[in-house]
mmCIF file of C-alpha atoms and ligand atoms in Angstrom:
data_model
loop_
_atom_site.group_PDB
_atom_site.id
_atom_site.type_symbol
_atom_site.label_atom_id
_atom_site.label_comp_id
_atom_site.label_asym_id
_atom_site.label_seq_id
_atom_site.Cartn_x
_atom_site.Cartn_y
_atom_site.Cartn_z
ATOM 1 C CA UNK O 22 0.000 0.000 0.000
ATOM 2 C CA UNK O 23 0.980 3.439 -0.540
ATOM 3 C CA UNK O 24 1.011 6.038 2.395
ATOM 4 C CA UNK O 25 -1.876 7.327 1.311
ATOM 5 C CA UNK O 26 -3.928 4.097 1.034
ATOM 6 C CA UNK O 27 -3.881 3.353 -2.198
ATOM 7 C CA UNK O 28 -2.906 -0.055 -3.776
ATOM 8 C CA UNK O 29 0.721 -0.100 -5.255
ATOM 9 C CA UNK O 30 0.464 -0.356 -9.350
ATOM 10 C CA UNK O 31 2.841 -2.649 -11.018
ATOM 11 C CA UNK O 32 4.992 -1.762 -14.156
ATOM 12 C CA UNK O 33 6.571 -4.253 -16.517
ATOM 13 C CA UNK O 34 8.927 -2.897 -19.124
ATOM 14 C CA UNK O 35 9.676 -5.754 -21.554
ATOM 15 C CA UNK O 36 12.490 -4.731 -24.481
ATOM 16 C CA UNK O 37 13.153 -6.979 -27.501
ATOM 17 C CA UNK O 38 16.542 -6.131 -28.504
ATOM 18 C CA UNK O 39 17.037 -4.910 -31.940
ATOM 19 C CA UNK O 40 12.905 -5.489 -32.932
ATOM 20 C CA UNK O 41 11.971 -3.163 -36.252
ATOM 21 C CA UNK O 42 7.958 -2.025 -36.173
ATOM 22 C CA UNK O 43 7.828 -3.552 -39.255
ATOM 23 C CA UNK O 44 9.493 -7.060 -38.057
ATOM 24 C CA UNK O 45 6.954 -6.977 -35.924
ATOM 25 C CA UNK O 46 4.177 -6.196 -38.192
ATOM 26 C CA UNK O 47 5.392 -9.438 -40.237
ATOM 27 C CA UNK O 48 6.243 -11.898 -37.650
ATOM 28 C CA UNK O 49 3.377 -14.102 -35.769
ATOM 29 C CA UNK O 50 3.290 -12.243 -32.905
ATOM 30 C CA UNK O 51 -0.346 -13.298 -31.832
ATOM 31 C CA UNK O 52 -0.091 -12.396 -28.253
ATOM 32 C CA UNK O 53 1.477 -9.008 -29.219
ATOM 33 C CA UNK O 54 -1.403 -8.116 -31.730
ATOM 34 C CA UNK O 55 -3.665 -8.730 -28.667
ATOM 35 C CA UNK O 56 -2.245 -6.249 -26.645
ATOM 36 C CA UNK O 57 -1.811 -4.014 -29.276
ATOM 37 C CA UNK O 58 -5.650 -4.119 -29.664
ATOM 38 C CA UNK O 59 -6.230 -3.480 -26.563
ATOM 39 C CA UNK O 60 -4.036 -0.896 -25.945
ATOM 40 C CA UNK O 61 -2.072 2.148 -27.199
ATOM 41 C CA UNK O 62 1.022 1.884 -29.953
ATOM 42 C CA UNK O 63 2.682 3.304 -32.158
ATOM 43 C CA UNK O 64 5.325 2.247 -35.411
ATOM 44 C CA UNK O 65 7.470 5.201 -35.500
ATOM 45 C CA UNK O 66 8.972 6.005 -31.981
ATOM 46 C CA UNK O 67 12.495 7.239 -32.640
ATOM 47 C CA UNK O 68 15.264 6.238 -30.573
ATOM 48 C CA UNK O 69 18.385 7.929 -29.981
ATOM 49 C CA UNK O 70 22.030 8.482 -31.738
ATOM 50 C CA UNK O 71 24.349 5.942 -31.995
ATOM 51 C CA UNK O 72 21.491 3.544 -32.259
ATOM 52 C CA UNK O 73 23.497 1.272 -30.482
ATOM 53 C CA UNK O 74 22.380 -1.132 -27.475
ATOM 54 C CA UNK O 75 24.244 0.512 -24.445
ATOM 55 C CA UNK O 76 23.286 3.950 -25.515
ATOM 56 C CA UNK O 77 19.696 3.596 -26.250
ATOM 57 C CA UNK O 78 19.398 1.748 -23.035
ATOM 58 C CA UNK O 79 20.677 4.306 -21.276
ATOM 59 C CA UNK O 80 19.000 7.172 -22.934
ATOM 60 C CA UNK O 81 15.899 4.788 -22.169
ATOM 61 C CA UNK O 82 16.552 4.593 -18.348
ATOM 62 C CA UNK O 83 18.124 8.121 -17.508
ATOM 63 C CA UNK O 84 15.407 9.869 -19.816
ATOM 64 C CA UNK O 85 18.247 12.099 -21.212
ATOM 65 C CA UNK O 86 20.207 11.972 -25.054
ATOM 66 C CA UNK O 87 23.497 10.371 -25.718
ATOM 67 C CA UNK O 88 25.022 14.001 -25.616
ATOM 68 C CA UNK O 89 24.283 14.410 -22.162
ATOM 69 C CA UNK O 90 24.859 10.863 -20.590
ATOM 70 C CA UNK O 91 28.403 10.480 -22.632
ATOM 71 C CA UNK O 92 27.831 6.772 -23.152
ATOM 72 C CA UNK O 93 28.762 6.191 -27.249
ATOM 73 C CA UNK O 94 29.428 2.817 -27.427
ATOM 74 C CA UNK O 95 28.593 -0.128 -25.507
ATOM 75 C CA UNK O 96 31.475 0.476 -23.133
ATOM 76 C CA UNK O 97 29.854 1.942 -19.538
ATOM 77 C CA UNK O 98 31.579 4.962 -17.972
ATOM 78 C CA UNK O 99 30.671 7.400 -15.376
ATOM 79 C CA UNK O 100 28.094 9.719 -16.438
ATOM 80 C CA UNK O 101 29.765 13.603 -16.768
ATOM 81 C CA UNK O 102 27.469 14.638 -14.274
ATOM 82 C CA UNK O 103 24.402 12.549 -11.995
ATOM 83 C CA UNK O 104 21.372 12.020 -13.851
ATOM 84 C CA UNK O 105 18.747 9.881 -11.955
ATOM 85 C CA UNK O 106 17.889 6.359 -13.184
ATOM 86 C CA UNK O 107 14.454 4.635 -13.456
ATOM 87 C CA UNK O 108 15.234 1.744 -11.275
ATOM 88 C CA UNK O 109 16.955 3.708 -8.339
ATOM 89 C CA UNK O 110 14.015 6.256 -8.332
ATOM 90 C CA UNK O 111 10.908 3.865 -7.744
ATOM 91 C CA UNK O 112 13.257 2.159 -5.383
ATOM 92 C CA UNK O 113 14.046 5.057 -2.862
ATOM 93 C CA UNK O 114 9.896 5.193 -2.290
ATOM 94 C CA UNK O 115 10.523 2.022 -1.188
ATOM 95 C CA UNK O 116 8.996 0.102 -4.514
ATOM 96 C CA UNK O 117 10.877 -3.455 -5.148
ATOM 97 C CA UNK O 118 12.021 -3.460 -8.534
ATOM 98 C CA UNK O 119 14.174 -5.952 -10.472
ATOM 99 C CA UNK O 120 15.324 -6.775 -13.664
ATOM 100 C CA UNK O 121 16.077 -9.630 -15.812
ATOM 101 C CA UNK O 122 18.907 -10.066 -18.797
ATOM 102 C CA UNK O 123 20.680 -11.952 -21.023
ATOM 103 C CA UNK O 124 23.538 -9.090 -21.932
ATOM 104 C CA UNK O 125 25.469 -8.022 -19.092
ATOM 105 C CA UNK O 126 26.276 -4.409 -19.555
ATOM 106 C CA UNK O 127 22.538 -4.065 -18.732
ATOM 107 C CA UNK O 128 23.606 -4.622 -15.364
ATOM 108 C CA UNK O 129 25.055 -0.946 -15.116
ATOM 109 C CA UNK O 130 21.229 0.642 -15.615
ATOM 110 C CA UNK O 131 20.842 0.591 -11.526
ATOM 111 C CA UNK O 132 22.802 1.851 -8.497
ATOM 112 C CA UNK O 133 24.141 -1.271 -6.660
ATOM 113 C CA UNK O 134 21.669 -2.644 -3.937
ATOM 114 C CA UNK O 135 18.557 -1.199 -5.747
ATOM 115 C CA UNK O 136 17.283 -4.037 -6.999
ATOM 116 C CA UNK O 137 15.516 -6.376 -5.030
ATOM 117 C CA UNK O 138 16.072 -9.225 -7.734
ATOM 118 C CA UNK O 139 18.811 -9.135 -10.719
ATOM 119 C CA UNK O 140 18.949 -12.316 -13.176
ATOM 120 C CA UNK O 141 21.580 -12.377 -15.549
ATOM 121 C CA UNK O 142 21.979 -15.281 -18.213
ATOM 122 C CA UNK O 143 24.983 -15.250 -20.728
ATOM 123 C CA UNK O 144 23.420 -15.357 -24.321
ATOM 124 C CA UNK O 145 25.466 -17.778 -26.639
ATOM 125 C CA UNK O 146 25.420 -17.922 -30.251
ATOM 126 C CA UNK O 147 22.914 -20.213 -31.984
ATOM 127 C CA UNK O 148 20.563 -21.018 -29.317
ATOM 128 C CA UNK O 149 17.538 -20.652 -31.222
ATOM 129 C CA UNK O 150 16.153 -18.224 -28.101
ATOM 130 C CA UNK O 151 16.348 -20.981 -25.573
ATOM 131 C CA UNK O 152 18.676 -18.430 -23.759
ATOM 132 C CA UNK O 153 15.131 -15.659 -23.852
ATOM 133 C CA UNK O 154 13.176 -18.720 -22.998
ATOM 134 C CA UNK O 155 15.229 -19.586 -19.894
ATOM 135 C CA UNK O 156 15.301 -16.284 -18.879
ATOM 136 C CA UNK O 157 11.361 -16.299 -19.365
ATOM 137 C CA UNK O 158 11.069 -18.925 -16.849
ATOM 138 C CA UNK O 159 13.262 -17.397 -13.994
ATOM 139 C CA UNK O 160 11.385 -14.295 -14.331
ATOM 140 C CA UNK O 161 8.221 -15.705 -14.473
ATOM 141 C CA UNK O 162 8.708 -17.812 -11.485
ATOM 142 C CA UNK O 163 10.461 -14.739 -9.338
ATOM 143 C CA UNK O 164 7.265 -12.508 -10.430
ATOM 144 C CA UNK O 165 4.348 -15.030 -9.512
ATOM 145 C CA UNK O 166 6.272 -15.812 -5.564
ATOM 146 C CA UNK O 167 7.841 -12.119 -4.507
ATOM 147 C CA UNK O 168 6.710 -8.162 -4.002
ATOM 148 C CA UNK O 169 7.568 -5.961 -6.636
ATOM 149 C CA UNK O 170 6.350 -2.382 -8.197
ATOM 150 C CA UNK O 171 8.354 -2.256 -11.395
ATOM 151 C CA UNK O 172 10.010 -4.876 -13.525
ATOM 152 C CA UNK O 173 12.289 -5.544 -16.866
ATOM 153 C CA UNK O 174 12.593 -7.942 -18.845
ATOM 154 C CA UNK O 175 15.129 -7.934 -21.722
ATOM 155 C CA UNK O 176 15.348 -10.086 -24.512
ATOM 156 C CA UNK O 177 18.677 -10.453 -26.458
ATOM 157 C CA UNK O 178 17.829 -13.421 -29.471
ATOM 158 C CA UNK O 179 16.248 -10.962 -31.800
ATOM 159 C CA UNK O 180 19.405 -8.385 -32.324
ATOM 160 C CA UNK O 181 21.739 -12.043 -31.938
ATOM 161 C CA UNK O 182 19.587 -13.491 -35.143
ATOM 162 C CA UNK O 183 19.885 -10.009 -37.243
ATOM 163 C CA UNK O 184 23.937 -9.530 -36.826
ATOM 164 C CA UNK O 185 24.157 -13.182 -37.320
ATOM 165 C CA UNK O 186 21.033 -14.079 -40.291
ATOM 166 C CA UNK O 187 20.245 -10.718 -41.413
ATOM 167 C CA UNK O 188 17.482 -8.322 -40.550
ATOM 168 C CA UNK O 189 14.012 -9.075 -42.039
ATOM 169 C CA UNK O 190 15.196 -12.857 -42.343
ATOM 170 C CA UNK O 191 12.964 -15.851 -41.612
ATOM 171 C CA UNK O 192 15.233 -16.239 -38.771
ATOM 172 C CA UNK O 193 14.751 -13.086 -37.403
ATOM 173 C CA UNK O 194 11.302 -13.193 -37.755
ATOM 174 C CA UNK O 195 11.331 -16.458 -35.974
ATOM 175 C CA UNK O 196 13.312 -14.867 -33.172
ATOM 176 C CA UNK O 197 10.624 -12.253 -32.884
ATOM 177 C CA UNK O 198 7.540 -14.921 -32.485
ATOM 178 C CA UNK O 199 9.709 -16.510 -29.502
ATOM 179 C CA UNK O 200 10.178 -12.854 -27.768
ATOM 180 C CA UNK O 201 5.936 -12.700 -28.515
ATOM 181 C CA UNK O 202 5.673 -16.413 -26.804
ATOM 182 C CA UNK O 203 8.010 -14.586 -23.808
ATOM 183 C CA UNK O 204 5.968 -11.994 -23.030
ATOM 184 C CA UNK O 205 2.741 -13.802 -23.049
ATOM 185 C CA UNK O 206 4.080 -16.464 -20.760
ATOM 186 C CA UNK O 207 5.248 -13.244 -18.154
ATOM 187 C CA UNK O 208 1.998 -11.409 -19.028
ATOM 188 C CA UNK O 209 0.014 -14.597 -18.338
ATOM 189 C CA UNK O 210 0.346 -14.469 -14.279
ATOM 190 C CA UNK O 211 0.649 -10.254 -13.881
ATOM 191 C CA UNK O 212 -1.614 -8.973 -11.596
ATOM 192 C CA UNK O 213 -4.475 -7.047 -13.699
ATOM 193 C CA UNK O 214 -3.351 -3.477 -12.271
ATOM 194 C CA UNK O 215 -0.106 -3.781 -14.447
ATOM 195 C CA UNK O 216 1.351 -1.456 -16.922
ATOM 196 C CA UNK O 217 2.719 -3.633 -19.798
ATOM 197 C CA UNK O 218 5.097 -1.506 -22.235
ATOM 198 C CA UNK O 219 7.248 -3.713 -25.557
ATOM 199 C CA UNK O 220 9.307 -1.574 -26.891
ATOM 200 C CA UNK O 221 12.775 -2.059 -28.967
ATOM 201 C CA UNK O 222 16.129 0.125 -28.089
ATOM 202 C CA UNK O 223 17.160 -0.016 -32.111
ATOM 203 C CA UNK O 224 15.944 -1.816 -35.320
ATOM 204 C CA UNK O 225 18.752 -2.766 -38.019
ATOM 205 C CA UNK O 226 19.213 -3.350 -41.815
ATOM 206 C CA UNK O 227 21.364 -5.883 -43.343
ATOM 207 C CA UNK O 228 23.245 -7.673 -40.502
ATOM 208 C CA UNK O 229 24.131 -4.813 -38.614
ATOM 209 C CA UNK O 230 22.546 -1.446 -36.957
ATOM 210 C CA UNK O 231 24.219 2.021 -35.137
ATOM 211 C CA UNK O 232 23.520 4.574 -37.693
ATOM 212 C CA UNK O 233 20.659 7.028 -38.342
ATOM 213 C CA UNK O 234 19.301 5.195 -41.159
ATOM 214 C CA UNK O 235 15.392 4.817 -40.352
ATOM 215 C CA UNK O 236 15.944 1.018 -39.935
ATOM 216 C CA UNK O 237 17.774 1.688 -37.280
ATOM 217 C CA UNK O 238 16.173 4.671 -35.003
ATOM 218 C CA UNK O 239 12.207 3.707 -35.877
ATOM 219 C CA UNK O 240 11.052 1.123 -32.677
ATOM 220 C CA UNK O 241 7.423 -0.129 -32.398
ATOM 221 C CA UNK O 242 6.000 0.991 -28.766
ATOM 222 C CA UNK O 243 3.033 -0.592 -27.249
ATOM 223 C CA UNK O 244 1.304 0.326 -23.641
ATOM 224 C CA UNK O 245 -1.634 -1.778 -22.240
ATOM 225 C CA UNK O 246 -3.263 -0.989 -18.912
ATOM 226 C CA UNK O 247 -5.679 0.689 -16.156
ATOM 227 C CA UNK O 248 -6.626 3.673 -17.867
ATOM 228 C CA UNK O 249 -5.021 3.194 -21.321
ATOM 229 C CA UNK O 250 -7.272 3.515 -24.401
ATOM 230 C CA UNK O 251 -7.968 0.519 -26.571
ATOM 231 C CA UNK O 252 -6.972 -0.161 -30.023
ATOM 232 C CA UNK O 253 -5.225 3.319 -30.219
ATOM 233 C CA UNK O 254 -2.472 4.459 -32.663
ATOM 234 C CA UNK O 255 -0.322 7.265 -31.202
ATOM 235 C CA UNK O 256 -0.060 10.174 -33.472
ATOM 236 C CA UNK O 257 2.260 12.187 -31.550
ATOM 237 C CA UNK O 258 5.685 11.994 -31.578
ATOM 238 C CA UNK O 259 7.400 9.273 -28.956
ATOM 239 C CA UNK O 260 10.658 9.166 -28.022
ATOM 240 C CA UNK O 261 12.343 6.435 -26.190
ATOM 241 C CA UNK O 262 13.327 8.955 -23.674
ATOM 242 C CA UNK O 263 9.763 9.053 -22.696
ATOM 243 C CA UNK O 264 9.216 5.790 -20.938
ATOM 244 C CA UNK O 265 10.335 6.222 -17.949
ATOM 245 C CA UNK O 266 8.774 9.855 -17.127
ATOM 246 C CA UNK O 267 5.399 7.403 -18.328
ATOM 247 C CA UNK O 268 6.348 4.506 -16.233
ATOM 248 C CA UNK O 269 7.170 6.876 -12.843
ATOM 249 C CA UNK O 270 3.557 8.822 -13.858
ATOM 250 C CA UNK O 271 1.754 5.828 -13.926
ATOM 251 C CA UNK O 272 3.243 4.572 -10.545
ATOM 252 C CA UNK O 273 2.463 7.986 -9.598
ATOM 253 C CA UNK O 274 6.401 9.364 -8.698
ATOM 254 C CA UNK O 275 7.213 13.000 -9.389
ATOM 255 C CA UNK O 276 9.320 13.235 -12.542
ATOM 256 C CA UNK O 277 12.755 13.835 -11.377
ATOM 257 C CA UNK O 278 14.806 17.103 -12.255
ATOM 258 C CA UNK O 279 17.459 16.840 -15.219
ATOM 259 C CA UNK O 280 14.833 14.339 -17.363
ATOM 260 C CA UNK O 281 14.685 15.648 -20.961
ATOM 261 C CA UNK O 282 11.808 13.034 -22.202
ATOM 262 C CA UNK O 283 7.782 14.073 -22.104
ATOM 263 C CA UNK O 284 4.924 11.645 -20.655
ATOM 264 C CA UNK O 285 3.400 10.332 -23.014
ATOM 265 C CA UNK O 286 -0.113 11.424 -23.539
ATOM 266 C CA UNK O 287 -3.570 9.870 -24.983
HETATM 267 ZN ZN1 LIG K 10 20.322 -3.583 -29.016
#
């Protein structure tokens, strides 16, 4: 409960690595087009310069561009100056969050001892997503037995399957319809109060991604929930910065100071 009486909310934030709106569109995602229908989205959310998997992820968490977070590559370093993070902000109210991953920089996104739970897999070549699937299972069994406010769950086969079979390939396709299995089997046992966002940090084009082509820095966004609208195409402009001012609105936390990204509204 909150201090004022009210029931805590519960966030999920699930990102399929290196997932193009229009992979998407073409892959059988049938649990995705569900939530779609029943909830806001949008093809053309832009994410951020390099569209590279440290950066975005970071621009994604801190709410704040490359330029001012310094991270170009996916090498971590300090930041030039503090800049608050998703994770560590629900957690100082006292919110359990935790976060799931099969790449390890992503375990640089929090401040240690924020995280009530951290899962880390190592991804190997040529699984065929059992490494997403695996993952899947710890989270889902973590989720369904413990407390928690806000959760992530990140999902590495589908930029693997591009660098390594192309982008657009049956392959890669293939690796999306697992990610869409994924996040029904998580969605399956969240409790009905829960924010579901599937986003992507980057698209990609031939094997390979990190420029400003549109292949790269276009991401499909979708947002089911209490008080979302159904069936409802976003027509304004989404950045990937704006997630987490959404995700601390909906949990109802004050934006913090030094964010650059907007709400999003519907
Ligand atoms: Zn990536």
């Amino acid at each position: 409960m909150t201090s004022s009486g009210e029931p805590l909310r519960h966030a999920v934030l699930f990102l399929v690595d290196a997932m193009r709106p229009d992979g998407l569109l073409t892959a059988k995602t049938p649990f995705l087009d569900q939530v779609l229908m029943r909830g806001v989205y949008t093809y053309r959310a832009r994410t951020v310069m390099p569209s590279t998997t440290l950066p975005c992820h970071t621009s994604l968490f801190f709410s704040v561009p490359p330029d001012i977070h310094g991270i170009l590559d996916n090498v971590w370093k300090s930041f030039p100056k503090p800049i608050p993070g998703l994770f560590d902000i629900i957690h100082e109210q006292g919110m359990p969050v935790a976060s799931f991953f099969n790449w390890e920089p992503l375990r640089e996104l929090s401040q240690p001892g924020s995280l009530a739970a951290s899962f880390f897999i190592r991804d190997n070549p040529g699984d065929d997503g059992r490494c997403d699937r695996e993952l899947t299972s710890m989270a889902r069994s973590w989720l369904s037995s413990h407390e928690w406010v806000f959760s992530f769950l990140y999902l590495h086969n589908t930029d693997k399957t591009g660098h390594a079979s192309g982008w657009m390939s049956n392959a890669y396709f293939g690796a999306i319809a697992n990610a869409d299995r994924c996040i029904e089997s998580i969605c399956s046992i969240l409790p009905e109060d829960t924010l579901i966002i599937v986003t992507s940090d980057h698209g990609g084009h031939d094997h390979t991604h990190h420029t400003d082509a549109e292949e790269d820095m276009t991401v499909p966004l979708i947002m089911h929930g209490p008080g979302i609208p159904k069936n409802l195409e976003l027509t304004e402009n989404v950045s990937i910065m704006d997630i987490a001012p959404t995700i601390v609105r909906f949990l109802g936390l004050a934006k913090p100071e030094g964010w650059q990204g907007k709400e999003i509204s519907f």
